[in-house]
Coordinates of C-alpha atoms in Angstrom, one line a residue:
M1 CA 0.0 0.0 0.0
E2 CA 2.9 2.3 0.8
D3 CA 4.4 1.6 -2.6
L4 CA 1.2 2.7 -4.2
E5 CA 1.1 5.9 -2.1
S6 CA 4.6 6.8 -3.1
Y7 CA 3.9 6.3 -6.8
P8 CA 2.6 9.9 -7.4
V9 CA 5.7 11.2 -5.6
L10 CA 8.0 9.1 -7.9
L11 CA 6.0 10.2 -10.9
K12 CA 6.3 13.9 -10.0
A13 CA 10.1 13.4 -9.3
S14 CA 10.5 11.7 -12.7
A15 CA 8.6 14.4 -14.4
V16 CA 10.7 17.1 -12.7
A17 CA 13.9 15.3 -13.8
V18 CA 12.7 14.9 -17.4
L19 CA 11.7 18.6 -17.4
C20 CA 15.1 19.6 -16.0
I21 CA 16.9 17.5 -18.6
T22 CA 14.7 18.9 -21.4
L23 CA 15.2 22.5 -20.2
T24 CA 19.0 22.0 -20.0
A25 CA 19.1 20.5 -23.5
F26 CA 16.9 23.3 -24.7
L27 CA 19.1 26.0 -23.1
Y28 CA 22.3 24.3 -24.4
G29 CA 20.7 24.2 -27.9
V30 CA 19.8 27.9 -27.7
T31 CA 23.3 28.7 -26.5
M32 CA 24.9 26.7 -29.3
N33 CA 22.6 28.1 -31.9
A34 CA 23.4 31.6 -30.7
K35 CA 27.1 30.8 -31.1
R36 CA 26.5 29.3 -34.4
R37 CA 24.6 32.4 -35.5
K38 CA 27.8 34.4 -35.0
L39 CA 29.8 31.9 -37.1
P40 CA 29.5 31.6 -40.8
P41 CA 26.5 29.5 -41.8
G42 CA 26.8 25.9 -42.9
P43 CA 25.1 22.5 -42.9
F44 CA 24.1 21.2 -39.5
P45 CA 26.8 18.7 -38.3
W46 CA 26.0 15.1 -37.4
P47 CA 26.9 14.0 -33.9
I48 CA 30.5 12.8 -33.5
I49 CA 31.3 12.8 -37.3
G50 CA 30.2 16.4 -38.0
N51 CA 30.0 17.1 -41.8
I52 CA 32.5 14.5 -43.0
P53 CA 29.8 12.8 -45.2
S54 CA 29.2 16.1 -47.0
V55 CA 32.8 16.6 -48.1
G56 CA 33.1 13.9 -50.7
T57 CA 36.1 12.8 -52.7
H58 CA 36.8 16.2 -54.4
P59 CA 36.4 18.7 -51.5
H60 CA 37.3 21.7 -53.6
Q61 CA 34.4 21.0 -56.0
T62 CA 32.0 20.2 -53.1
Y63 CA 32.8 23.6 -51.5
V64 CA 31.7 25.3 -54.7
D65 CA 28.3 23.7 -54.4
L66 CA 28.1 24.5 -50.7
A67 CA 29.0 28.1 -51.4
K68 CA 25.9 28.4 -53.7
K69 CA 23.7 27.4 -50.8
Y70 CA 25.4 29.0 -47.8
G71 CA 27.4 31.9 -49.3
D72 CA 31.1 32.6 -50.0
I73 CA 32.1 31.8 -46.4
F74 CA 30.7 28.8 -44.5
T75 CA 31.4 26.5 -41.6
L76 CA 31.9 22.8 -41.5
Y77 CA 32.8 20.4 -38.7
I78 CA 35.3 17.6 -39.5
G79 CA 34.4 15.5 -36.5
S80 CA 34.8 18.0 -33.7
A81 CA 37.3 20.2 -35.6
R82 CA 35.8 23.5 -36.8
L83 CA 36.6 24.4 -40.4
V84 CA 35.7 27.6 -42.2
V85 CA 35.9 27.8 -46.0
V86 CA 36.2 31.0 -48.0
T87 CA 35.5 30.9 -51.8
N88 CA 35.9 34.4 -53.1
A89 CA 38.8 36.7 -53.7
A90 CA 37.8 39.5 -51.3
L91 CA 37.5 37.1 -48.3
A92 CA 40.7 35.3 -49.3
K93 CA 42.5 38.7 -49.3
E94 CA 41.2 39.3 -45.8
V95 CA 42.6 35.9 -44.6
L96 CA 45.9 35.8 -46.5
L97 CA 46.9 39.4 -46.6
V98 CA 44.9 41.8 -44.4
Q99 CA 44.9 39.5 -41.3
D100 CA 47.8 37.4 -42.5
A101 CA 49.5 37.6 -39.1
K102 CA 46.4 36.0 -37.3
F103 CA 46.0 33.2 -39.9
A104 CA 49.7 32.4 -40.5
H105 CA 49.6 29.2 -38.4
R106 CA 48.7 25.7 -39.4
P107 CA 46.1 23.6 -37.5
I108 CA 48.7 21.7 -35.4
Y109 CA 46.3 20.9 -32.6
D110 CA 43.5 19.3 -34.5
L111 CA 42.5 18.3 -38.0
M112 CA 46.1 17.7 -39.1
Y113 CA 47.9 16.7 -35.9
T114 CA 49.1 13.3 -37.1
C115 CA 50.3 14.8 -40.4
I116 CA 52.2 17.7 -38.9
K117 CA 53.8 15.4 -36.3
Y118 CA 55.7 13.8 -39.2
L119 CA 56.1 16.9 -41.4
N120 CA 57.2 19.1 -38.5
P121 CA 58.7 17.0 -35.7
D122 CA 60.4 20.0 -34.2
G123 CA 57.0 21.6 -33.7
D124 CA 57.6 25.2 -34.9
S125 CA 60.5 25.2 -37.3
S126 CA 58.7 24.4 -40.5
F127 CA 57.9 27.3 -42.8
S128 CA 55.0 25.4 -44.5
C129 CA 53.5 23.5 -41.6
G130 CA 52.9 24.2 -37.9
L131 CA 52.8 27.4 -35.9
W132 CA 54.3 30.6 -37.2
G133 CA 57.0 31.9 -35.0
P134 CA 60.7 32.9 -34.8
K135 CA 62.0 29.5 -36.0
A136 CA 59.6 29.3 -38.8
R137 CA 60.4 32.8 -39.9
E138 CA 64.1 32.1 -39.9
M139 CA 63.6 28.9 -42.0
R140 CA 61.4 30.8 -44.4
Q141 CA 64.1 33.6 -44.8
I142 CA 66.7 31.0 -45.6
C143 CA 64.5 29.4 -48.2
D144 CA 63.5 32.8 -49.8
R145 CA 67.1 33.9 -50.1
H146 CA 68.0 30.7 -51.9
F147 CA 65.0 30.3 -54.2
M148 CA 63.7 33.9 -54.7
L149 CA 66.8 36.2 -55.1
P150 CA 67.4 37.0 -58.8
R151 CA 71.1 36.0 -58.3
R152 CA 70.1 32.5 -57.2
V153 CA 67.3 32.1 -59.8
E154 CA 69.8 33.1 -62.6
A155 CA 72.5 30.8 -61.2
T156 CA 70.3 27.7 -61.7
R157 CA 69.2 28.7 -65.3
S158 CA 71.8 26.5 -67.1
S159 CA 70.8 23.5 -64.9
R160 CA 67.2 23.9 -65.9
M161 CA 68.1 23.9 -69.6
E162 CA 70.4 20.9 -69.2
E163 CA 67.6 18.9 -67.6
V164 CA 65.0 19.9 -70.1
W165 CA 67.4 19.0 -73.0
R166 CA 68.0 15.6 -71.4
T167 CA 64.3 14.9 -71.3
V168 CA 63.9 15.9 -74.9
G169 CA 66.6 13.4 -75.7
L170 CA 64.9 10.6 -73.8
I171 CA 61.6 11.2 -75.5
E172 CA 63.3 11.3 -78.9
K173 CA 64.8 7.8 -78.4
Q174 CA 61.4 6.4 -77.5
A175 CA 59.8 8.2 -80.4
Q176 CA 62.4 6.7 -82.8
A177 CA 61.6 3.3 -81.5
G178 CA 57.9 3.8 -82.1
K179 CA 57.1 3.6 -78.4
P180 CA 54.2 5.5 -76.8
I181 CA 55.4 8.2 -74.4
D182 CA 54.3 7.9 -70.8
L183 CA 54.4 11.6 -70.4
R184 CA 53.4 11.6 -66.7
H185 CA 56.5 9.5 -65.9
Q186 CA 58.8 11.7 -68.0
L187 CA 57.4 14.9 -66.5
E188 CA 57.6 13.5 -62.9
E189 CA 61.3 12.5 -63.3
L190 CA 62.1 15.8 -64.9
A191 CA 60.3 17.8 -62.2
L192 CA 62.2 15.8 -59.5
R193 CA 65.6 16.5 -61.2
L194 CA 64.8 20.2 -61.6
S195 CA 63.8 20.4 -57.9
C196 CA 67.1 18.7 -56.9
R197 CA 69.2 20.9 -59.2
S198 CA 67.6 24.0 -57.7
A199 CA 68.3 22.9 -54.2
F200 CA 71.5 20.9 -54.5
N201 CA 72.8 21.7 -58.1
K202 CA 73.0 18.0 -58.6
A203 CA 70.2 15.7 -59.6
F204 CA 71.0 12.7 -57.3
V205 CA 68.4 10.8 -59.2
G206 CA 68.7 7.3 -60.8
S207 CA 66.7 4.2 -61.4
E208 CA 65.5 1.9 -58.6
K209 CA 67.4 -1.0 -60.2
S210 CA 70.8 0.7 -60.4
G211 CA 71.1 1.2 -56.7
D212 CA 73.8 3.8 -57.2
S213 CA 71.8 6.9 -56.8
T214 CA 70.9 8.8 -53.6
L215 CA 67.3 9.2 -54.8
S216 CA 65.3 6.7 -56.9
S217 CA 62.8 8.5 -59.1
D218 CA 60.4 5.5 -59.0
V219 CA 60.6 5.1 -55.3
F220 CA 60.3 8.9 -54.8
W221 CA 57.1 9.2 -56.8
R222 CA 55.5 6.1 -55.3
L223 CA 56.1 7.5 -51.8
G224 CA 55.2 11.0 -53.1
R225 CA 51.8 10.0 -54.3
E226 CA 51.1 8.3 -50.9
H227 CA 52.4 11.4 -49.2
S228 CA 50.0 13.6 -51.1
K229 CA 47.0 11.3 -50.2
L230 CA 48.0 11.3 -46.5
L231 CA 48.1 15.1 -46.5
V232 CA 44.3 15.2 -47.0
E233 CA 43.5 12.0 -45.1
Q234 CA 42.4 13.0 -41.6
N235 CA 43.3 10.6 -38.8
P236 CA 39.9 9.9 -37.1
S237 CA 41.7 10.2 -33.7
D238 CA 42.6 13.8 -34.5
V239 CA 39.0 14.9 -35.1
I240 CA 37.1 12.6 -32.8
P241 CA 38.9 13.1 -29.4
F242 CA 37.5 10.1 -27.5
L243 CA 39.3 7.8 -30.1
K244 CA 42.8 9.0 -29.0
P245 CA 43.2 6.4 -26.2
L246 CA 42.8 3.7 -28.9
G247 CA 46.2 4.6 -30.3
D248 CA 46.9 4.0 -34.0
V249 CA 43.9 1.7 -34.5
F250 CA 43.2 3.2 -37.9
G251 CA 46.9 2.7 -39.1
V252 CA 47.4 6.3 -40.1
N253 CA 50.6 6.7 -38.0
K254 CA 51.9 3.5 -39.6
K255 CA 51.2 4.9 -43.1
W256 CA 53.1 8.1 -42.3
Q257 CA 56.1 6.2 -40.9
D258 CA 56.2 4.0 -44.1
V259 CA 56.2 7.1 -46.3
Y260 CA 58.3 9.6 -44.3
F261 CA 61.1 7.5 -43.0
P262 CA 62.4 6.6 -46.5
F263 CA 62.4 10.3 -47.3
L264 CA 64.5 11.0 -44.2
E265 CA 66.9 8.3 -45.1
S266 CA 67.4 9.8 -48.5
S267 CA 68.0 13.2 -46.9
S268 CA 70.6 11.7 -44.6
R269 CA 72.4 10.2 -47.6
L270 CA 72.4 13.6 -49.3
Q271 CA 74.1 15.1 -46.2
D272 CA 76.6 12.3 -46.2
W273 CA 77.4 13.1 -49.9
Y274 CA 78.1 16.7 -49.1
R275 CA 80.3 15.9 -46.1
K276 CA 82.3 13.5 -48.3
N277 CA 82.5 15.5 -51.5
A278 CA 82.3 19.1 -50.6
P279 CA 84.3 19.5 -47.3
N280 CA 86.0 22.7 -48.6
N281 CA 82.7 24.5 -48.9
A282 CA 82.8 25.0 -45.1
D283 CA 85.2 27.9 -45.8
V284 CA 82.8 29.7 -48.2
E285 CA 81.7 33.0 -46.6
D286 CA 78.8 34.0 -48.8
E287 CA 75.9 31.6 -48.2
L288 CA 74.5 32.5 -51.6
D289 CA 77.5 30.6 -53.1
L290 CA 76.4 27.4 -51.3
D291 CA 73.6 24.9 -52.1
Y292 CA 70.4 25.1 -50.0
L293 CA 71.2 21.9 -48.1
E294 CA 74.7 23.2 -47.4
V295 CA 73.3 26.3 -45.8
L296 CA 70.9 24.3 -43.6
M297 CA 73.8 22.0 -42.5
R298 CA 75.9 25.0 -41.7
K299 CA 73.1 26.6 -39.6
A300 CA 72.5 23.3 -37.8
K301 CA 76.2 23.0 -37.0
E302 CA 76.1 26.6 -35.6
G303 CA 73.1 25.7 -33.5
S304 CA 70.7 28.3 -35.0
V305 CA 68.6 25.6 -36.8
P306 CA 67.5 22.3 -35.1
E307 CA 69.1 19.2 -36.6
S308 CA 65.6 17.7 -37.3
A309 CA 64.8 20.8 -39.4
V310 CA 67.5 20.0 -41.9
N311 CA 65.9 16.7 -43.1
E312 CA 62.4 18.1 -42.7
Q313 CA 63.1 21.2 -44.9
N314 CA 65.0 19.1 -47.4
V315 CA 62.1 16.7 -47.9
E316 CA 59.6 19.6 -48.0
V317 CA 61.5 21.3 -50.8
M318 CA 61.9 18.2 -52.9
I319 CA 58.3 17.1 -52.7
A320 CA 56.6 20.5 -53.1
G321 CA 58.8 21.6 -55.9
A322 CA 58.6 18.4 -57.9
D323 CA 54.9 17.6 -57.5
T324 CA 53.3 20.8 -58.5
N325 CA 55.5 21.3 -61.5
A326 CA 54.8 17.8 -62.9
V327 CA 51.0 18.2 -62.4
T328 CA 50.9 21.6 -64.1
L329 CA 52.9 20.5 -67.1
E330 CA 50.6 17.4 -67.6
W331 CA 47.5 19.6 -67.5
S332 CA 49.0 22.1 -69.9
L333 CA 49.8 19.5 -72.5
L334 CA 46.5 17.7 -72.0
E335 CA 44.6 20.9 -72.7
L336 CA 46.7 21.8 -75.7
L337 CA 46.0 18.3 -77.2
R338 CA 42.3 18.9 -76.5
H339 CA 42.5 22.3 -78.3
P340 CA 44.6 21.7 -81.5
D341 CA 44.1 25.4 -82.6
M342 CA 45.8 26.5 -79.4
M343 CA 48.6 24.0 -79.8
Q344 CA 49.2 25.4 -83.4
K345 CA 49.1 29.0 -82.2
L346 CA 51.7 28.2 -79.5
R347 CA 53.9 26.3 -81.9
A348 CA 53.8 29.2 -84.4
E349 CA 54.9 31.6 -81.7
I350 CA 57.8 29.4 -80.6
D351 CA 58.9 28.7 -84.2
G352 CA 58.7 32.4 -85.0
K353 CA 61.1 33.2 -82.2
F354 CA 63.5 30.3 -82.4
G355 CA 62.8 28.6 -85.7
D356 CA 65.3 25.9 -86.8
S357 CA 68.4 27.8 -85.7
S358 CA 68.2 27.6 -81.9
P359 CA 66.6 25.5 -79.1
V360 CA 64.3 27.5 -76.8
E361 CA 66.3 29.7 -74.4
E362 CA 64.9 30.5 -71.0
E363 CA 65.9 34.2 -71.1
S364 CA 63.8 34.8 -74.2
L365 CA 60.6 33.1 -73.0
V366 CA 59.2 36.3 -71.4
E367 CA 58.8 37.7 -75.0
L368 CA 56.4 34.9 -75.9
S369 CA 53.1 36.3 -74.8
Y370 CA 51.0 33.3 -75.8
L371 CA 53.3 30.8 -74.0
Q372 CA 53.0 32.9 -70.9
S373 CA 49.2 33.0 -71.3
V374 CA 49.0 29.2 -71.7
V375 CA 51.0 28.8 -68.4
K376 CA 48.8 31.3 -66.6
E377 CA 45.6 29.7 -67.9
T378 CA 46.7 26.2 -66.8
L379 CA 47.5 27.4 -63.3
R380 CA 44.2 29.2 -63.2
L381 CA 41.9 26.4 -64.4
H382 CA 43.9 23.5 -63.0
H383 CA 45.4 24.7 -59.8
P384 CA 47.9 22.0 -58.8
A385 CA 46.9 22.3 -55.1
P386 CA 43.3 23.7 -55.2
L387 CA 42.9 23.9 -51.4
S388 CA 46.5 24.2 -50.3
I389 CA 47.1 23.5 -46.6
P390 CA 44.6 24.9 -44.1
H391 CA 45.5 28.0 -42.1
Y392 CA 44.7 28.4 -38.3
N393 CA 44.1 31.3 -36.0
T394 CA 45.2 31.5 -32.3
E395 CA 42.9 34.5 -31.4
D396 CA 39.3 35.5 -32.1
T397 CA 38.8 37.6 -35.2
M398 CA 36.1 38.6 -37.7
I399 CA 35.9 37.7 -41.4
G400 CA 33.1 38.9 -43.7
G401 CA 31.1 40.0 -40.6
Y402 CA 31.3 36.6 -39.0
L403 CA 33.1 35.5 -35.8
I404 CA 36.1 33.2 -36.4
P405 CA 36.9 31.9 -32.9
A406 CA 40.5 31.1 -32.0
G407 CA 41.4 27.5 -32.9
T408 CA 39.5 27.5 -36.2
S409 CA 41.0 25.9 -39.3
I410 CA 40.4 28.0 -42.4
I411 CA 40.7 27.0 -46.0
T412 CA 40.8 29.3 -49.1
D413 CA 39.3 27.4 -52.0
L414 CA 41.7 28.5 -54.7
Y415 CA 39.8 26.3 -57.2
A416 CA 36.6 28.2 -56.6
I417 CA 38.3 31.6 -56.6
Q418 CA 40.1 31.1 -59.9
R419 CA 36.9 29.8 -61.5
N420 CA 34.5 32.5 -60.3
P421 CA 32.4 33.7 -63.2
A422 CA 32.0 37.1 -61.5
D423 CA 35.8 37.7 -61.9
W424 CA 36.6 35.5 -65.0
G425 CA 33.5 35.8 -67.2
E426 CA 31.0 33.4 -68.5
D427 CA 33.7 31.1 -69.9
A428 CA 35.4 30.8 -66.5
L429 CA 35.2 27.0 -66.7
E430 CA 36.8 26.8 -70.1
F431 CA 40.5 26.7 -71.1
N432 CA 41.1 30.0 -72.9
P433 CA 44.7 31.4 -72.8
D434 CA 43.5 34.4 -74.8
R435 CA 42.0 35.9 -71.7
F436 CA 45.5 36.7 -70.5
L437 CA 46.4 38.5 -73.7
T438 CA 44.1 41.3 -72.7
K439 CA 44.1 40.8 -68.9
D440 CA 47.3 42.2 -67.4
V441 CA 48.0 39.6 -64.6
N442 CA 51.3 38.6 -63.2
V443 CA 51.9 34.9 -63.5
L444 CA 52.9 34.9 -59.8
G445 CA 49.5 36.2 -58.7
S446 CA 47.3 39.4 -58.7
S447 CA 47.0 42.0 -55.9
D448 CA 43.2 41.5 -55.7
L449 CA 43.8 37.7 -55.2
Q450 CA 41.4 36.8 -58.1
Y451 CA 44.4 34.9 -59.4
L452 CA 46.7 33.2 -56.8
P453 CA 48.4 30.1 -58.3
F454 CA 51.0 30.1 -55.5
S455 CA 48.7 31.3 -52.7
A456 CA 49.6 34.6 -50.9
G457 CA 50.9 36.0 -47.6
R458 CA 53.5 34.5 -45.3
R459 CA 52.8 31.0 -46.6
I460 CA 53.1 31.8 -50.3
C461 CA 55.1 29.2 -52.3
P462 CA 58.8 30.2 -51.9
G463 CA 59.8 28.4 -55.2
R464 CA 57.3 30.3 -57.4
Q465 CA 60.0 32.1 -59.5
I466 CA 61.9 29.0 -60.3
A467 CA 58.6 27.0 -60.9
V468 CA 57.2 29.3 -63.6
R469 CA 60.5 29.3 -65.4
G470 CA 60.8 25.6 -65.4
I471 CA 57.2 25.1 -66.5
A472 CA 57.5 27.6 -69.4
L473 CA 60.9 26.2 -70.5
T474 CA 59.7 22.6 -70.5
L475 CA 56.4 23.3 -72.3
A476 CA 58.1 25.4 -75.0
A477 CA 60.8 22.8 -75.6
L478 CA 58.4 19.9 -75.9
V479 CA 56.2 21.8 -78.3
H480 CA 59.2 23.0 -80.3
A481 CA 60.8 19.6 -80.6
F482 CA 57.8 17.3 -81.2
D483 CA 54.4 16.9 -82.8
W484 CA 52.1 15.2 -80.3
E485 CA 49.2 12.9 -81.1
A486 CA 46.7 11.2 -78.9
I487 CA 46.8 7.4 -78.9
P488 CA 43.5 5.6 -79.8
G489 CA 42.0 4.2 -76.6
H490 CA 43.7 6.7 -74.3
E491 CA 41.0 9.3 -73.5
L492 CA 42.1 12.9 -73.1
S493 CA 39.8 13.4 -70.1
I494 CA 39.9 16.5 -67.9
V495 CA 38.3 14.6 -65.0
E496 CA 40.4 14.9 -61.9
A497 CA 41.7 11.9 -60.0
A498 CA 40.4 11.7 -56.4
G499 CA 42.5 11.9 -53.4
G500 CA 45.7 13.8 -52.7
L501 CA 46.7 17.4 -52.1
N502 CA 47.6 17.8 -55.8
C503 CA 45.0 17.2 -58.5
R504 CA 46.1 15.2 -61.5
P505 CA 44.1 14.1 -64.5
I506 CA 42.3 10.8 -63.9
N507 CA 44.2 9.2 -66.8
A508 CA 48.0 9.4 -67.0
L509 CA 48.9 11.3 -70.2
T510 CA 50.2 8.8 -72.7
L511 CA 50.9 10.2 -76.2
R512 CA 52.7 9.5 -79.5
A513 CA 55.6 11.9 -80.2
L514 CA 56.8 12.7 -83.7
S515 CA 60.2 14.3 -83.8
R516 CA 60.3 17.6 -85.7
P517 CA 63.5 18.7 -87.4
H518 CA 64.1 21.1 -84.5
V519 CA 64.8 18.2 -82.2
S520 CA 68.4 18.0 -83.4
L521 CA 68.9 21.4 -81.8
Y522 CA 68.7 19.8 -78.4
H523 CA 71.4 17.2 -78.8

């Protein structure tokens, strides 16, 4: 009987408890919604996983669609990690230039923690990954002096021409044998050799079978492609905090170790080569007379640069420089094959300048306006790294009238910006080099950031000067020396391959090369 009498009391207590829980949940929801109203809008995140299902296999393309629904700045949640995406030039300028100091960091605490643990083991000495501070600034200054100063850019001109001539010779041999040209392979090896020659003034590249080289091109690119995929593959433990105690249950750390440690071993072998073969360079006073790696080794010996940073920066320069150049060259030749009239126009310009009396010379390429336009248009329409690496702020700020709380990862969608019809016209999605014949835009980027092939601000690509020279020289030489034909059954598709920081065509470019009389000029 007493149990029955106590039933209303229990019922009331339960009702009060349910009411309290409901009210708490309601107030929490109101509070969260109020905070979200201050943030850029975006799709509502799922519990635990956030908006991961919405991102898809080609995030830069997905973000264009999301921008149509939510505006040019919107918020996503990758697990628990907050990500803000900007998709127009004005907002990109705010992030990359106006408030550059606030957004100069990388998301080292979330979203990319596993990645940066391997790319930046010292924590703050990487000029491309991690927090931006005194060490990162010093590393960036060393890199800029070596790769941006006119004296250094000019000093590596002859090595660029040597490597391009070498590639022309290799293609000629295959063409004479009637073999199809695996152009992706040729361009990747060339890009790696150019990157090495810029940093070390020696290629250090050979075949995997020979075993006599410091760097194997085949191994490098096999690891490089996996490296590119890992850069955009979040470790679930990074974005879903309660998974951290499980350790490397998803195997992402193991993948990074398998990729990064061979790179470090190659870098160590490069240092050993310098210690053995260039000991007298220790007496050279002007660092501009030294190779990039020699400067880093000297700084490490002096104690101004961490030992770990030498290998780290060495690997960064090799990967970044080689990958983007190879991708851009493949896209440019693919588009020219898809537009024979443009190929003919480019060839006529090159022949008109060099004819059958001289191979293409780098110092004369600035006079070829259509060549420069083809390079610009390729970098615009097919940005080699359409999302780049996310930025990160360590203090609250405002962008576009919205709150960007400290600890937010922010992405500038370079793909969306450079394809924006409002800036580039109704044919923004078409390959049209002619637009740059009337549009005065520097190939390195525009001040309004409608065109930013190398990004902008503190994290801008340090090798941009050397990159555009190498791309223009290679493209001009290949068009000058050969006629190119598509092979039946090999589709010239502009569909992008999924996965990876750099976007390649889905099909590796394989063509038939027919030697022109000019090819003898490259012997």
